[in-house]
């Protein structure tokens, strides 16, 4: 819900003030099957694709032309009035969980992680192997971010801030090789205009 307790800040749109077609979230996900979910990516997590999964977030994925597409922003015809989420309560909990785990407060991190998951699946219990050791707990928190924040623009920044490589991808229109943090194309280049204005860059 755009105005419920989950939403802290969203950018509103309405019929008189809506984005153009290619700028609309729905166009990028449910409207363009070329951007279908990679079966080897986070969709492979059993919370989203498991046949017995009762996770509510599984319902945000639909099949279009035989491909799995994200239906989190369903208004796929004009006017595109889906609000754009900027900050949600679940993100705050996951931010806190990650920070707590990094600070060795594993009990708090587990409780916050559990709170996020149980919003979507009240009966779920994380396997002990996924949350006992610090490194495993952090990895589980990062995985939960990928599930919870799917399609909301966090993945690139999450990889970069933790200096993790961009994974290789294979899809219907071709493939992309893995990009390591040491590669020149790991971050956006400084614009030529900025370099021209500041010779010290």
PDB file of C-alpha atoms in Angstrom:
ATOM      1  CA  UNK A   1       0.000   0.000   0.000  1.00  0.00           C
ATOM      2  CA  UNK A   2       1.291   3.452  -0.925  1.00  0.00           C
ATOM      3  CA  UNK A   3      -0.241   5.119   2.110  1.00  0.00           C
ATOM      4  CA  UNK A   4      -0.255   2.300   4.669  1.00  0.00           C
ATOM      5  CA  UNK A   5       2.120   1.687   7.547  1.00  0.00           C
ATOM      6  CA  UNK A   6       4.656   0.024   5.227  1.00  0.00           C
ATOM      7  CA  UNK A   7       5.241   3.189   3.220  1.00  0.00           C
ATOM      8  CA  UNK A   8       7.454   5.867   4.726  1.00  0.00           C
ATOM      9  CA  UNK A   9       7.949   7.895   1.547  1.00  0.00           C
ATOM     10  CA  UNK A  10       6.666   7.304  -1.990  1.00  0.00           C
ATOM     11  CA  UNK A  11       6.491   9.542  -5.051  1.00  0.00           C
ATOM     12  CA  UNK A  12       2.806   9.910  -5.988  1.00  0.00           C
ATOM     13  CA  UNK A  13       1.319   9.872  -9.473  1.00  0.00           C
ATOM     14  CA  UNK A  14      -2.247  10.323 -10.694  1.00  0.00           C
ATOM     15  CA  UNK A  15      -4.094  10.504 -14.005  1.00  0.00           C
ATOM     16  CA  UNK A  16      -3.185  14.173 -14.466  1.00  0.00           C
ATOM     17  CA  UNK A  17       0.419  13.779 -13.347  1.00  0.00           C
ATOM     18  CA  UNK A  18       1.775  10.454 -14.560  1.00  0.00           C
ATOM     19  CA  UNK A  19       5.105   9.357 -16.038  1.00  0.00           C
ATOM     20  CA  UNK A  20       5.526   8.618 -19.716  1.00  0.00           C
ATOM     21  CA  UNK A  21       5.266   5.027 -20.885  1.00  0.00           C
ATOM     22  CA  UNK A  22       8.946   4.080 -20.874  1.00  0.00           C
ATOM     23  CA  UNK A  23       9.498   5.784 -17.522  1.00  0.00           C
ATOM     24  CA  UNK A  24       6.682   3.875 -15.834  1.00  0.00           C
ATOM     25  CA  UNK A  25       7.651   1.089 -13.440  1.00  0.00           C
ATOM     26  CA  UNK A  26       5.009  -1.229 -14.850  1.00  0.00           C
ATOM     27  CA  UNK A  27       6.365  -0.777 -18.377  1.00  0.00           C
ATOM     28  CA  UNK A  28       9.799  -1.901 -17.245  1.00  0.00           C
ATOM     29  CA  UNK A  29       8.591  -5.006 -15.470  1.00  0.00           C
ATOM     30  CA  UNK A  30       5.197  -6.409 -16.384  1.00  0.00           C
ATOM     31  CA  UNK A  31       4.882  -4.477 -19.649  1.00  0.00           C
ATOM     32  CA  UNK A  32       8.148  -5.571 -21.240  1.00  0.00           C
ATOM     33  CA  UNK A  33       8.737  -9.318 -21.067  1.00  0.00           C
ATOM     34  CA  UNK A  34      12.260  -8.687 -22.328  1.00  0.00           C
ATOM     35  CA  UNK A  35      12.934  -7.802 -18.683  1.00  0.00           C
ATOM     36  CA  UNK A  36      11.588 -11.076 -17.338  1.00  0.00           C
ATOM     37  CA  UNK A  37      13.026 -12.493 -14.125  1.00  0.00           C
ATOM     38  CA  UNK A  38      16.207 -14.499 -14.623  1.00  0.00           C
ATOM     39  CA  UNK A  39      15.464 -18.029 -13.465  1.00  0.00           C
ATOM     40  CA  UNK A  40      19.019 -18.268 -12.108  1.00  0.00           C
ATOM     41  CA  UNK A  41      18.684 -15.031 -10.117  1.00  0.00           C
ATOM     42  CA  UNK A  42      16.711 -14.291  -6.960  1.00  0.00           C
ATOM     43  CA  UNK A  43      13.644 -15.889  -8.538  1.00  0.00           C
ATOM     44  CA  UNK A  44      15.330 -19.233  -7.874  1.00  0.00           C
ATOM     45  CA  UNK A  45      14.920 -18.640  -4.124  1.00  0.00           C
ATOM     46  CA  UNK A  46      12.241 -20.994  -2.817  1.00  0.00           C
ATOM     47  CA  UNK A  47      10.362 -18.097  -1.198  1.00  0.00           C
ATOM     48  CA  UNK A  48       9.512 -16.860  -4.706  1.00  0.00           C
ATOM     49  CA  UNK A  49       9.504 -20.007  -6.821  1.00  0.00           C
ATOM     50  CA  UNK A  50       9.036 -22.932  -4.447  1.00  0.00           C
ATOM     51  CA  UNK A  51       5.950 -24.974  -5.282  1.00  0.00           C
ATOM     52  CA  UNK A  52       5.028 -25.215  -1.600  1.00  0.00           C
ATOM     53  CA  UNK A  53       5.979 -21.640  -0.697  1.00  0.00           C
ATOM     54  CA  UNK A  54       3.280 -19.674   1.104  1.00  0.00           C
ATOM     55  CA  UNK A  55       5.279 -16.427   1.021  1.00  0.00           C
ATOM     56  CA  UNK A  56       2.937 -13.580   0.078  1.00  0.00           C
ATOM     57  CA  UNK A  57       5.616 -11.988  -2.109  1.00  0.00           C
ATOM     58  CA  UNK A  58       5.397 -14.947  -4.464  1.00  0.00           C
ATOM     59  CA  UNK A  59       2.078 -13.437  -5.561  1.00  0.00           C
ATOM     60  CA  UNK A  60       3.920 -10.401  -6.962  1.00  0.00           C
ATOM     61  CA  UNK A  61       5.244 -12.542  -9.810  1.00  0.00           C
ATOM     62  CA  UNK A  62       3.094 -13.501 -12.771  1.00  0.00           C
ATOM     63  CA  UNK A  63       3.615 -15.377 -16.027  1.00  0.00           C
ATOM     64  CA  UNK A  64       3.440 -13.483 -19.308  1.00  0.00           C
ATOM     65  CA  UNK A  65       4.172 -15.120 -22.662  1.00  0.00           C
ATOM     66  CA  UNK A  66       5.634 -18.050 -20.773  1.00  0.00           C
ATOM     67  CA  UNK A  67       8.066 -15.872 -18.809  1.00  0.00           C
ATOM     68  CA  UNK A  68       8.071 -14.881 -15.150  1.00  0.00           C
ATOM     69  CA  UNK A  69       7.637 -11.131 -14.750  1.00  0.00           C
ATOM     70  CA  UNK A  70       7.370  -8.876 -11.724  1.00  0.00           C
ATOM     71  CA  UNK A  71       3.840  -7.617 -11.118  1.00  0.00           C
ATOM     72  CA  UNK A  72       4.643  -5.401  -8.132  1.00  0.00           C
ATOM     73  CA  UNK A  73       3.646  -2.346 -10.186  1.00  0.00           C
ATOM     74  CA  UNK A  74       0.602  -3.612 -12.127  1.00  0.00           C
ATOM     75  CA  UNK A  75      -0.757  -0.461 -13.805  1.00  0.00           C
ATOM     76  CA  UNK A  76       0.635  -1.375 -17.223  1.00  0.00           C
ATOM     77  CA  UNK A  77      -1.649   0.855 -19.305  1.00  0.00           C
ATOM     78  CA  UNK A  78      -1.813   4.642 -19.387  1.00  0.00           C
ATOM     79  CA  UNK A  79      -2.188   6.523 -17.124  1.00  0.00           C
ATOM     80  CA  UNK A  80       0.621   4.901 -15.148  1.00  0.00           C
ATOM     81  CA  UNK A  81      -0.420   5.818 -11.628  1.00  0.00           C
ATOM     82  CA  UNK A  82       1.688   3.401  -9.574  1.00  0.00           C
ATOM     83  CA  UNK A  83       3.495   5.332  -6.866  1.00  0.00           C
ATOM     84  CA  UNK A  84       7.292   4.963  -6.797  1.00  0.00           C
ATOM     85  CA  UNK A  85       8.452   3.643  -3.407  1.00  0.00           C
ATOM     86  CA  UNK A  86      11.471   5.521  -2.077  1.00  0.00           C
ATOM     87  CA  UNK A  87      11.600   4.359   1.541  1.00  0.00           C
ATOM     88  CA  UNK A  88       9.667   1.481   3.082  1.00  0.00           C
ATOM     89  CA  UNK A  89       9.528   0.176   6.636  1.00  0.00           C
ATOM     90  CA  UNK A  90      10.888  -3.209   5.553  1.00  0.00           C
ATOM     91  CA  UNK A  91      13.968  -1.530   4.104  1.00  0.00           C
ATOM     92  CA  UNK A  92      14.579   0.267   7.401  1.00  0.00           C
ATOM     93  CA  UNK A  93      14.369  -3.050   9.277  1.00  0.00           C
ATOM     94  CA  UNK A  94      16.771  -4.704   6.841  1.00  0.00           C
ATOM     95  CA  UNK A  95      19.191  -1.760   7.029  1.00  0.00           C
ATOM     96  CA  UNK A  96      19.137  -2.039  10.812  1.00  0.00           C
ATOM     97  CA  UNK A  97      19.515  -5.829  10.689  1.00  0.00           C
ATOM     98  CA  UNK A  98      22.580  -5.581   8.461  1.00  0.00           C
ATOM     99  CA  UNK A  99      24.164  -2.887  10.637  1.00  0.00           C
ATOM    100  CA  UNK A 100      23.459  -4.891  13.793  1.00  0.00           C
ATOM    101  CA  UNK A 101      25.023  -8.012  12.306  1.00  0.00           C
ATOM    102  CA  UNK A 102      28.097  -6.079  11.178  1.00  0.00           C
ATOM    103  CA  UNK A 103      28.358  -4.723  14.751  1.00  0.00           C
ATOM    104  CA  UNK A 104      28.183  -8.280  16.162  1.00  0.00           C
ATOM    105  CA  UNK A 105      24.707  -7.781  17.652  1.00  0.00           C
ATOM    106  CA  UNK A 106      23.503 -10.990  16.033  1.00  0.00           C
ATOM    107  CA  UNK A 107      20.441 -11.392  18.261  1.00  0.00           C
ATOM    108  CA  UNK A 108      19.019  -8.041  17.154  1.00  0.00           C
ATOM    109  CA  UNK A 109      19.886  -8.775  13.539  1.00  0.00           C
ATOM    110  CA  UNK A 110      18.066 -12.124  13.670  1.00  0.00           C
ATOM    111  CA  UNK A 111      14.989 -10.573  15.273  1.00  0.00           C
ATOM    112  CA  UNK A 112      14.755  -7.851  12.627  1.00  0.00           C
ATOM    113  CA  UNK A 113      15.325 -10.298   9.777  1.00  0.00           C
ATOM    114  CA  UNK A 114      12.632 -12.544  11.214  1.00  0.00           C
ATOM    115  CA  UNK A 115      10.222  -9.608  11.491  1.00  0.00           C
ATOM    116  CA  UNK A 116      10.593  -8.863   7.784  1.00  0.00           C
ATOM    117  CA  UNK A 117      10.110 -12.468   6.692  1.00  0.00           C
ATOM    118  CA  UNK A 118       7.129 -13.107   8.960  1.00  0.00           C
ATOM    119  CA  UNK A 119       5.241 -10.190   7.388  1.00  0.00           C
ATOM    120  CA  UNK A 120       5.149 -12.299   4.235  1.00  0.00           C
ATOM    121  CA  UNK A 121       5.106 -15.777   5.760  1.00  0.00           C
ATOM    122  CA  UNK A 122       4.144 -15.943   9.424  1.00  0.00           C
ATOM    123  CA  UNK A 123       4.994 -19.637   9.761  1.00  0.00           C
ATOM    124  CA  UNK A 124       8.506 -19.469   8.287  1.00  0.00           C
ATOM    125  CA  UNK A 125      11.576 -20.283  10.371  1.00  0.00           C
ATOM    126  CA  UNK A 126      15.053 -19.614   9.014  1.00  0.00           C
ATOM    127  CA  UNK A 127      17.341 -22.668   9.052  1.00  0.00           C
ATOM    128  CA  UNK A 128      19.882 -22.422  11.877  1.00  0.00           C
ATOM    129  CA  UNK A 129      22.735 -22.798   9.379  1.00  0.00           C
ATOM    130  CA  UNK A 130      21.612 -19.576   7.675  1.00  0.00           C
ATOM    131  CA  UNK A 131      21.577 -17.343  10.748  1.00  0.00           C
ATOM    132  CA  UNK A 132      23.952 -18.737  13.397  1.00  0.00           C
ATOM    133  CA  UNK A 133      27.328 -17.432  12.242  1.00  0.00           C
ATOM    134  CA  UNK A 134      27.860 -13.755  11.448  1.00  0.00           C
ATOM    135  CA  UNK A 135      28.863 -14.245   7.808  1.00  0.00           C
ATOM    136  CA  UNK A 136      25.927 -16.553   7.124  1.00  0.00           C
ATOM    137  CA  UNK A 137      23.499 -14.190   8.851  1.00  0.00           C
ATOM    138  CA  UNK A 138      24.688 -11.223   6.781  1.00  0.00           C
ATOM    139  CA  UNK A 139      24.342 -13.254   3.602  1.00  0.00           C
ATOM    140  CA  UNK A 140      20.792 -14.217   4.604  1.00  0.00           C
ATOM    141  CA  UNK A 141      19.925 -10.575   5.317  1.00  0.00           C
ATOM    142  CA  UNK A 142      21.268  -9.553   1.902  1.00  0.00           C
ATOM    143  CA  UNK A 143      19.221 -12.315   0.276  1.00  0.00           C
ATOM    144  CA  UNK A 144      16.118 -11.098   2.091  1.00  0.00           C
ATOM    145  CA  UNK A 145      16.806  -7.605   0.723  1.00  0.00           C
ATOM    146  CA  UNK A 146      16.830  -9.049  -2.787  1.00  0.00           C
ATOM    147  CA  UNK A 147      13.478 -10.749  -2.195  1.00  0.00           C
ATOM    148  CA  UNK A 148      11.766  -7.901  -0.358  1.00  0.00           C
ATOM    149  CA  UNK A 149      13.081  -5.024  -2.480  1.00  0.00           C
ATOM    150  CA  UNK A 150      12.886  -6.783  -5.850  1.00  0.00           C
ATOM    151  CA  UNK A 151      12.231  -4.288  -8.627  1.00  0.00           C
ATOM    152  CA  UNK A 152      12.744  -1.221  -6.435  1.00  0.00           C
ATOM    153  CA  UNK A 153      16.234  -0.283  -7.625  1.00  0.00           C
ATOM    154  CA  UNK A 154      18.451  -1.495  -4.772  1.00  0.00           C
ATOM    155  CA  UNK A 155      20.432  -4.346  -6.311  1.00  0.00           C
ATOM    156  CA  UNK A 156      23.178  -2.353  -8.041  1.00  0.00           C
ATOM    157  CA  UNK A 157      23.867  -0.144  -5.027  1.00  0.00           C
ATOM    158  CA  UNK A 158      23.839  -3.138  -2.672  1.00  0.00           C
ATOM    159  CA  UNK A 159      26.454  -4.930  -4.773  1.00  0.00           C
ATOM    160  CA  UNK A 160      28.631  -1.846  -5.093  1.00  0.00           C
ATOM    161  CA  UNK A 161      28.586  -0.789  -1.455  1.00  0.00           C
ATOM    162  CA  UNK A 162      29.739  -4.280  -0.465  1.00  0.00           C
ATOM    163  CA  UNK A 163      32.243  -4.473  -3.343  1.00  0.00           C
ATOM    164  CA  UNK A 164      30.628  -7.596  -4.743  1.00  0.00           C
ATOM    165  CA  UNK A 165      30.895  -8.423  -8.468  1.00  0.00           C
ATOM    166  CA  UNK A 166      28.005  -7.943 -10.835  1.00  0.00           C
ATOM    167  CA  UNK A 167      27.074 -11.528 -11.722  1.00  0.00           C
ATOM    168  CA  UNK A 168      27.137 -12.842 -15.264  1.00  0.00           C
ATOM    169  CA  UNK A 169      23.703 -13.028 -16.867  1.00  0.00           C
ATOM    170  CA  UNK A 170      22.227 -15.061 -19.683  1.00  0.00           C
ATOM    171  CA  UNK A 171      18.866 -14.159 -21.183  1.00  0.00           C
ATOM    172  CA  UNK A 172      16.739 -14.298 -24.273  1.00  0.00           C
ATOM    173  CA  UNK A 173      18.586 -11.440 -25.976  1.00  0.00           C
ATOM    174  CA  UNK A 174      22.144 -12.395 -25.126  1.00  0.00           C
ATOM    175  CA  UNK A 175      24.590 -12.683 -22.273  1.00  0.00           C
ATOM    176  CA  UNK A 176      26.663 -10.362 -20.099  1.00  0.00           C
ATOM    177  CA  UNK A 177      29.933 -11.334 -18.450  1.00  0.00           C
ATOM    178  CA  UNK A 178      30.631 -10.900 -14.757  1.00  0.00           C
ATOM    179  CA  UNK A 179      31.970  -7.450 -13.807  1.00  0.00           C
ATOM    180  CA  UNK A 180      34.488  -7.376 -10.966  1.00  0.00           C
ATOM    181  CA  UNK A 181      34.832  -4.424  -8.551  1.00  0.00           C
ATOM    182  CA  UNK A 182      38.287  -3.761 -10.020  1.00  0.00           C
ATOM    183  CA  UNK A 183      36.927  -3.349 -13.564  1.00  0.00           C
ATOM    184  CA  UNK A 184      36.768   0.085 -15.176  1.00  0.00           C
ATOM    185  CA  UNK A 185      33.058  -0.325 -15.882  1.00  0.00           C
ATOM    186  CA  UNK A 186      32.113  -1.273 -12.307  1.00  0.00           C
ATOM    187  CA  UNK A 187      30.989   2.291 -11.586  1.00  0.00           C
ATOM    188  CA  UNK A 188      29.650   5.012 -13.860  1.00  0.00           C
ATOM    189  CA  UNK A 189      32.418   7.169 -15.349  1.00  0.00           C
ATOM    190  CA  UNK A 190      32.793  10.818 -14.381  1.00  0.00           C
ATOM    191  CA  UNK A 191      31.041  12.862 -17.113  1.00  0.00           C
ATOM    192  CA  UNK A 192      33.358  14.524 -19.636  1.00  0.00           C
ATOM    193  CA  UNK A 193      31.802  17.924 -18.862  1.00  0.00           C
ATOM    194  CA  UNK A 194      32.736  17.541 -15.193  1.00  0.00           C
ATOM    195  CA  UNK A 195      36.280  16.528 -16.057  1.00  0.00           C
ATOM    196  CA  UNK A 196      36.550  19.512 -18.394  1.00  0.00           C
ATOM    197  CA  UNK A 197      35.361  21.885 -15.674  1.00  0.00           C
ATOM    198  CA  UNK A 198      37.724  20.475 -13.059  1.00  0.00           C
ATOM    199  CA  UNK A 199      41.168  19.534 -14.259  1.00  0.00           C
ATOM    200  CA  UNK A 200      41.955  17.995 -10.901  1.00  0.00           C
ATOM    201  CA  UNK A 201      39.561  15.080 -11.419  1.00  0.00           C
TER     202      UNK A 201
END
